[in-house]
Amino acid sequence: MANKISLTSENTKYLIDAFTHFFPEDTIYAADKPYVSGEFNWKNRADFIDFINRLTGVLIKSERDLENIKKAQLAVEAL
């Protein structure tokens, strides 16, 4: 079972905190693109998004996919 994910309550807390890091609520959008600085670009979020998708079954399609971001966050909090 190499694909099994085991989490402790401490790991779950880190995941909840990671949502704030990767999807800050005060993101500023300029034109059609969000303002990005180094760590907040889409490429650096890919591994986190993939892990959350495998963990919760919720796929976040973009940084503007607020509905699925919130669904995934609530699913992690429910663990």
mmCIF file of N, CA and C in Angstrom:
data_model
loop_
_atom_site.group_PDB
_atom_site.id
_atom_site.type_symbol
_atom_site.label_atom_id
_atom_site.label_comp_id
_atom_site.label_asym_id
_atom_site.label_seq_id
_atom_site.Cartn_x
_atom_site.Cartn_y
_atom_site.Cartn_z
ATOM 1 N N MET A 1 0.823 -1.189 0.000
ATOM 2 C CA MET A 1 0.000 0.000 0.000
ATOM 3 C C MET A 1 0.864 1.248 0.000
ATOM 4 N N ALA A 2 1.607 1.438 -1.025
ATOM 5 C CA ALA A 2 2.494 2.595 -1.111
ATOM 6 C C ALA A 2 1.728 3.905 -1.252
ATOM 7 N N ASN A 3 0.481 3.850 -1.681
ATOM 8 C CA ASN A 3 -0.296 5.069 -1.887
ATOM 9 C C ASN A 3 -1.131 5.468 -0.682
ATOM 10 N N LYS A 4 -1.032 4.733 0.416
ATOM 11 C CA LYS A 4 -1.814 5.051 1.603
ATOM 12 C C LYS A 4 -1.217 6.274 2.297
ATOM 13 N N ILE A 5 -2.073 7.172 2.730
ATOM 14 C CA ILE A 5 -1.648 8.388 3.420
ATOM 15 C C ILE A 5 -2.084 8.293 4.873
ATOM 16 N N SER A 6 -1.127 8.386 5.785
ATOM 17 C CA SER A 6 -1.429 8.372 7.213
ATOM 18 C C SER A 6 -1.084 9.738 7.787
ATOM 19 N N LEU A 7 -2.022 10.299 8.528
ATOM 20 C CA LEU A 7 -1.815 11.624 9.104
ATOM 21 C C LEU A 7 -2.027 11.613 10.607
ATOM 22 N N THR A 8 -1.212 12.378 11.296
ATOM 23 C CA THR A 8 -1.435 12.615 12.713
ATOM 24 C C THR A 8 -2.175 13.944 12.830
ATOM 25 N N SER A 9 -2.654 14.253 14.017
ATOM 26 C CA SER A 9 -3.341 15.541 14.192
ATOM 27 C C SER A 9 -2.382 16.707 13.949
ATOM 28 N N GLU A 10 -1.103 16.517 14.264
ATOM 29 C CA GLU A 10 -0.112 17.570 14.022
ATOM 30 C C GLU A 10 0.088 17.783 12.515
ATOM 31 N N ASN A 11 0.153 16.675 11.744
ATOM 32 C CA ASN A 11 0.275 16.786 10.285
ATOM 33 C C ASN A 11 -0.926 17.510 9.693
ATOM 34 N N THR A 12 -2.111 17.201 10.200
ATOM 35 C CA THR A 12 -3.327 17.838 9.702
ATOM 36 C C THR A 12 -3.284 19.339 9.963
ATOM 37 N N LYS A 13 -2.774 19.736 11.124
ATOM 38 C CA LYS A 13 -2.642 21.166 11.433
ATOM 39 C C LYS A 13 -1.704 21.842 10.441
ATOM 40 N N TYR A 14 -0.594 21.183 10.100
ATOM 41 C CA TYR A 14 0.333 21.746 9.115
ATOM 42 C C TYR A 14 -0.338 21.906 7.749
ATOM 43 N N LEU A 15 -1.170 20.941 7.373
ATOM 44 C CA LEU A 15 -1.883 21.034 6.093
ATOM 45 C C LEU A 15 -2.858 22.207 6.088
ATOM 46 N N ILE A 16 -3.567 22.386 7.196
ATOM 47 C CA ILE A 16 -4.499 23.515 7.302
ATOM 48 C C ILE A 16 -3.729 24.833 7.191
ATOM 49 N N ASP A 17 -2.587 24.914 7.865
ATOM 50 C CA ASP A 17 -1.747 26.116 7.775
ATOM 51 C C ASP A 17 -1.211 26.319 6.359
ATOM 52 N N ALA A 18 -0.958 25.224 5.651
ATOM 53 C CA ALA A 18 -0.429 25.314 4.283
ATOM 54 C C ALA A 18 -1.421 25.986 3.340
ATOM 55 N N PHE A 19 -2.719 25.810 3.590
ATOM 56 C CA PHE A 19 -3.712 26.488 2.754
ATOM 57 C C PHE A 19 -3.535 28.001 2.839
ATOM 58 N N THR A 20 -3.284 28.509 4.033
ATOM 59 C CA THR A 20 -3.066 29.943 4.213
ATOM 60 C C THR A 20 -1.799 30.383 3.489
ATOM 61 N N HIS A 21 -0.799 29.524 3.495
ATOM 62 C CA HIS A 21 0.464 29.847 2.829
ATOM 63 C C HIS A 21 0.309 29.852 1.306
ATOM 64 N N PHE A 22 -0.268 28.787 0.757
ATOM 65 C CA PHE A 22 -0.358 28.647 -0.696
ATOM 66 C C PHE A 22 -1.512 29.429 -1.320
ATOM 67 N N PHE A 23 -2.561 29.685 -0.545
ATOM 68 C CA PHE A 23 -3.724 30.423 -1.049
ATOM 69 C C PHE A 23 -4.087 31.541 -0.076
ATOM 70 N N PRO A 24 -3.237 32.555 0.031
ATOM 71 C CA PRO A 24 -3.516 33.646 0.972
ATOM 72 C C PRO A 24 -4.813 34.357 0.602
ATOM 73 N N GLU A 25 -5.589 34.703 1.613
ATOM 74 C CA GLU A 25 -6.896 35.323 1.379
ATOM 75 C C GLU A 25 -6.793 36.737 0.833
ATOM 76 N N ASP A 26 -5.663 37.377 1.007
ATOM 77 C CA ASP A 26 -5.526 38.758 0.549
ATOM 78 C C ASP A 26 -4.771 38.858 -0.775
ATOM 79 N N THR A 27 -4.914 37.847 -1.637
ATOM 80 C CA THR A 27 -4.259 37.866 -2.940
ATOM 81 C C THR A 27 -4.772 39.046 -3.757
ATOM 82 N N ILE A 28 -3.869 39.767 -4.358
ATOM 83 C CA ILE A 28 -4.223 40.916 -5.184
ATOM 84 C C ILE A 28 -4.154 40.498 -6.649
ATOM 85 N N TYR A 29 -5.231 40.729 -7.390
ATOM 86 C CA TYR A 29 -5.248 40.400 -8.811
ATOM 87 C C TYR A 29 -5.019 41.657 -9.629
ATOM 88 N N ALA A 30 -4.127 41.574 -10.591
ATOM 89 C CA ALA A 30 -3.857 42.675 -11.510
ATOM 90 C C ALA A 30 -4.165 42.171 -12.910
ATOM 91 N N ALA A 31 -5.059 42.841 -13.592
ATOM 92 C CA ALA A 31 -5.542 42.389 -14.905
ATOM 93 C C ALA A 31 -6.139 40.996 -14.734
ATOM 94 N N ASP A 32 -5.665 40.022 -15.478
ATOM 95 C CA ASP A 32 -6.208 38.665 -15.363
ATOM 96 C C ASP A 32 -5.327 37.741 -14.554
ATOM 97 N N LYS A 33 -4.233 38.247 -14.036
ATOM 98 C CA LYS A 33 -3.302 37.381 -13.321
ATOM 99 C C LYS A 33 -3.139 37.872 -11.885
ATOM 100 N N PRO A 34 -2.956 36.938 -10.947
ATOM 101 C CA PRO A 34 -2.708 37.373 -9.574
ATOM 102 C C PRO A 34 -1.290 37.917 -9.445
ATOM 103 N N TYR A 35 -1.121 38.823 -8.524
ATOM 104 C CA TYR A 35 0.225 39.278 -8.205
ATOM 105 C C TYR A 35 0.937 38.093 -7.584
ATOM 106 N N VAL A 36 2.095 37.726 -8.098
ATOM 107 C CA VAL A 36 2.824 36.593 -7.536
ATOM 108 C C VAL A 36 4.216 37.029 -7.135
ATOM 109 N N SER A 37 4.658 36.473 -6.063
ATOM 110 C CA SER A 37 6.037 36.662 -5.660
ATOM 111 C C SER A 37 6.582 35.278 -5.388
ATOM 112 N N GLY A 38 7.738 34.986 -5.883
ATOM 113 C CA GLY A 38 8.432 33.724 -5.722
ATOM 114 C C GLY A 38 7.636 32.517 -5.290
ATOM 115 N N GLU A 39 7.348 32.400 -4.011
ATOM 116 C CA GLU A 39 6.770 31.179 -3.473
ATOM 117 C C GLU A 39 5.282 31.013 -3.762
ATOM 118 N N PHE A 40 4.603 32.033 -4.225
ATOM 119 C CA PHE A 40 3.171 31.914 -4.440
ATOM 120 C C PHE A 40 2.794 31.666 -5.891
ATOM 121 N N ASN A 41 3.756 31.281 -6.735
ATOM 122 C CA ASN A 41 3.379 31.022 -8.115
ATOM 123 C C ASN A 41 2.750 29.632 -8.246
ATOM 124 N N TRP A 42 2.035 29.429 -9.340
ATOM 125 C CA TRP A 42 1.260 28.204 -9.542
ATOM 126 C C TRP A 42 2.135 26.961 -9.559
ATOM 127 N N LYS A 43 3.317 27.029 -10.168
ATOM 128 C CA LYS A 43 4.200 25.860 -10.265
ATOM 129 C C LYS A 43 4.589 25.348 -8.885
ATOM 130 N N ASN A 44 4.858 26.243 -7.958
ATOM 131 C CA ASN A 44 5.273 25.822 -6.625
ATOM 132 C C ASN A 44 4.127 25.252 -5.799
ATOM 133 N N ARG A 45 2.903 25.470 -6.248
ATOM 134 C CA ARG A 45 1.745 24.917 -5.547
ATOM 135 C C ARG A 45 1.383 23.521 -6.053
ATOM 136 N N ALA A 46 1.946 23.105 -7.177
ATOM 137 C CA ALA A 46 1.525 21.874 -7.857
ATOM 138 C C ALA A 46 1.611 20.639 -6.965
ATOM 139 N N ASP A 47 2.704 20.450 -6.245
ATOM 140 C CA ASP A 47 2.844 19.268 -5.385
ATOM 141 C C ASP A 47 1.824 19.281 -4.254
ATOM 142 N N PHE A 48 1.607 20.449 -3.669
ATOM 143 C CA PHE A 48 0.615 20.566 -2.596
ATOM 144 C C PHE A 48 -0.778 20.245 -3.124
ATOM 145 N N ILE A 49 -1.119 20.802 -4.285
ATOM 146 C CA ILE A 49 -2.434 20.572 -4.880
ATOM 147 C C ILE A 49 -2.624 19.098 -5.214
ATOM 148 N N ASP A 50 -1.587 18.460 -5.750
ATOM 149 C CA ASP A 50 -1.665 17.030 -6.069
ATOM 150 C C ASP A 50 -1.887 16.209 -4.802
ATOM 151 N N PHE A 51 -1.163 16.527 -3.736
ATOM 152 C CA PHE A 51 -1.320 15.800 -2.476
ATOM 153 C C PHE A 51 -2.729 15.978 -1.917
ATOM 154 N N ILE A 52 -3.230 17.201 -1.921
ATOM 155 C CA ILE A 52 -4.577 17.478 -1.417
ATOM 156 C C ILE A 52 -5.618 16.757 -2.264
ATOM 157 N N ASN A 53 -5.404 16.692 -3.568
ATOM 158 C CA ASN A 53 -6.320 15.967 -4.449
ATOM 159 C C ASN A 53 -6.354 14.484 -4.089
ATOM 160 N N ARG A 54 -5.181 13.885 -3.876
ATOM 161 C CA ARG A 54 -5.140 12.464 -3.498
ATOM 162 C C ARG A 54 -5.750 12.236 -2.116
ATOM 163 N N LEU A 55 -5.580 13.188 -1.217
ATOM 164 C CA LEU A 55 -6.080 13.059 0.148
ATOM 165 C C LEU A 55 -7.591 13.253 0.240
ATOM 166 N N THR A 56 -8.115 14.238 -0.481
ATOM 167 C CA THR A 56 -9.527 14.609 -0.327
ATOM 168 C C THR A 56 -10.397 14.290 -1.536
ATOM 169 N N GLY A 57 -9.769 14.089 -2.691
ATOM 170 C CA GLY A 57 -10.538 13.875 -3.913
ATOM 171 C C GLY A 57 -11.020 15.170 -4.547
ATOM 172 N N VAL A 58 -10.608 16.311 -3.992
ATOM 173 C CA VAL A 58 -11.005 17.619 -4.527
ATOM 174 C C VAL A 58 -9.849 18.160 -5.365
ATOM 175 N N LEU A 59 -10.125 18.473 -6.622
ATOM 176 C CA LEU A 59 -9.099 19.002 -7.515
ATOM 177 C C LEU A 59 -9.218 20.518 -7.612
ATOM 178 N N ILE A 60 -8.157 21.199 -7.234
ATOM 179 C CA ILE A 60 -8.084 22.654 -7.351
ATOM 180 C C ILE A 60 -7.488 22.947 -8.722
ATOM 181 N N LYS A 61 -8.255 23.633 -9.562
ATOM 182 C CA LYS A 61 -7.849 23.838 -10.958
ATOM 183 C C LYS A 61 -7.041 25.107 -11.188
ATOM 184 N N SER A 62 -7.201 26.094 -10.335
ATOM 185 C CA SER A 62 -6.444 27.342 -10.474
ATOM 186 C C SER A 62 -6.501 28.101 -9.156
ATOM 187 N N GLU A 63 -5.706 29.169 -9.074
ATOM 188 C CA GLU A 63 -5.721 29.968 -7.848
ATOM 189 C C GLU A 63 -7.023 30.725 -7.686
ATOM 190 N N ARG A 64 -7.819 30.800 -8.742
ATOM 191 C CA ARG A 64 -9.131 31.454 -8.664
ATOM 192 C C ARG A 64 -10.271 30.463 -8.444
ATOM 193 N N ASP A 65 -9.958 29.192 -8.303
ATOM 194 C CA ASP A 65 -10.969 28.153 -8.081
ATOM 195 C C ASP A 65 -11.337 28.150 -6.597
ATOM 196 N N LEU A 66 -11.911 29.259 -6.155
ATOM 197 C CA LEU A 66 -12.165 29.464 -4.725
ATOM 198 C C LEU A 66 -13.099 28.420 -4.139
ATOM 199 N N GLU A 67 -14.061 27.963 -4.914
ATOM 200 C CA GLU A 67 -15.007 26.964 -4.418
ATOM 201 C C GLU A 67 -14.285 25.667 -4.048
ATOM 202 N N ASN A 68 -13.426 25.159 -4.928
ATOM 203 C CA ASN A 68 -12.717 23.916 -4.635
ATOM 204 C C ASN A 68 -11.608 24.108 -3.609
ATOM 205 N N ILE A 69 -11.014 25.288 -3.562
ATOM 206 C CA ILE A 69 -10.024 25.559 -2.517
ATOM 207 C C ILE A 69 -10.700 25.442 -1.156
ATOM 208 N N LYS A 70 -11.878 26.058 -1.018
ATOM 209 C CA LYS A 70 -12.609 26.006 0.253
ATOM 210 C C LYS A 70 -13.076 24.585 0.559
ATOM 211 N N LYS A 71 -13.579 23.856 -0.460
ATOM 212 C CA LYS A 71 -14.010 22.467 -0.253
ATOM 213 C C LYS A 71 -12.851 21.609 0.243
ATOM 214 N N ALA A 72 -11.690 21.755 -0.387
ATOM 215 C CA ALA A 72 -10.522 20.971 0.006
ATOM 216 C C ALA A 72 -10.078 21.336 1.417
ATOM 217 N N GLN A 73 -10.098 22.619 1.727
ATOM 218 C CA GLN A 73 -9.707 23.065 3.065
ATOM 219 C C GLN A 73 -10.649 22.491 4.121
ATOM 220 N N LEU A 74 -11.936 22.523 3.864
ATOM 221 C CA LEU A 74 -12.908 21.964 4.808
ATOM 222 C C LEU A 74 -12.746 20.454 4.938
ATOM 223 N N ALA A 75 -12.428 19.778 3.837
ATOM 224 C CA ALA A 75 -12.216 18.328 3.878
ATOM 225 C C ALA A 75 -11.003 17.983 4.733
ATOM 226 N N VAL A 76 -9.936 18.774 4.633
ATOM 227 C CA VAL A 76 -8.749 18.545 5.460
ATOM 228 C C VAL A 76 -9.076 18.816 6.922
ATOM 229 N N GLU A 77 -9.810 19.883 7.198
ATOM 230 C CA GLU A 77 -10.177 20.202 8.579
ATOM 231 C C GLU A 77 -11.051 19.116 9.193
ATOM 232 N N ALA A 78 -11.810 18.409 8.366
ATOM 233 C CA ALA A 78 -12.694 17.351 8.860
ATOM 234 C C ALA A 78 -11.942 16.058 9.184
ATOM 235 N N LEU A 79 -10.689 15.955 8.766
ATOM 236 C CA LEU A 79 -9.916 14.723 9.023
ATOM 237 C C LEU A 79 -9.637 14.535 10.501
#
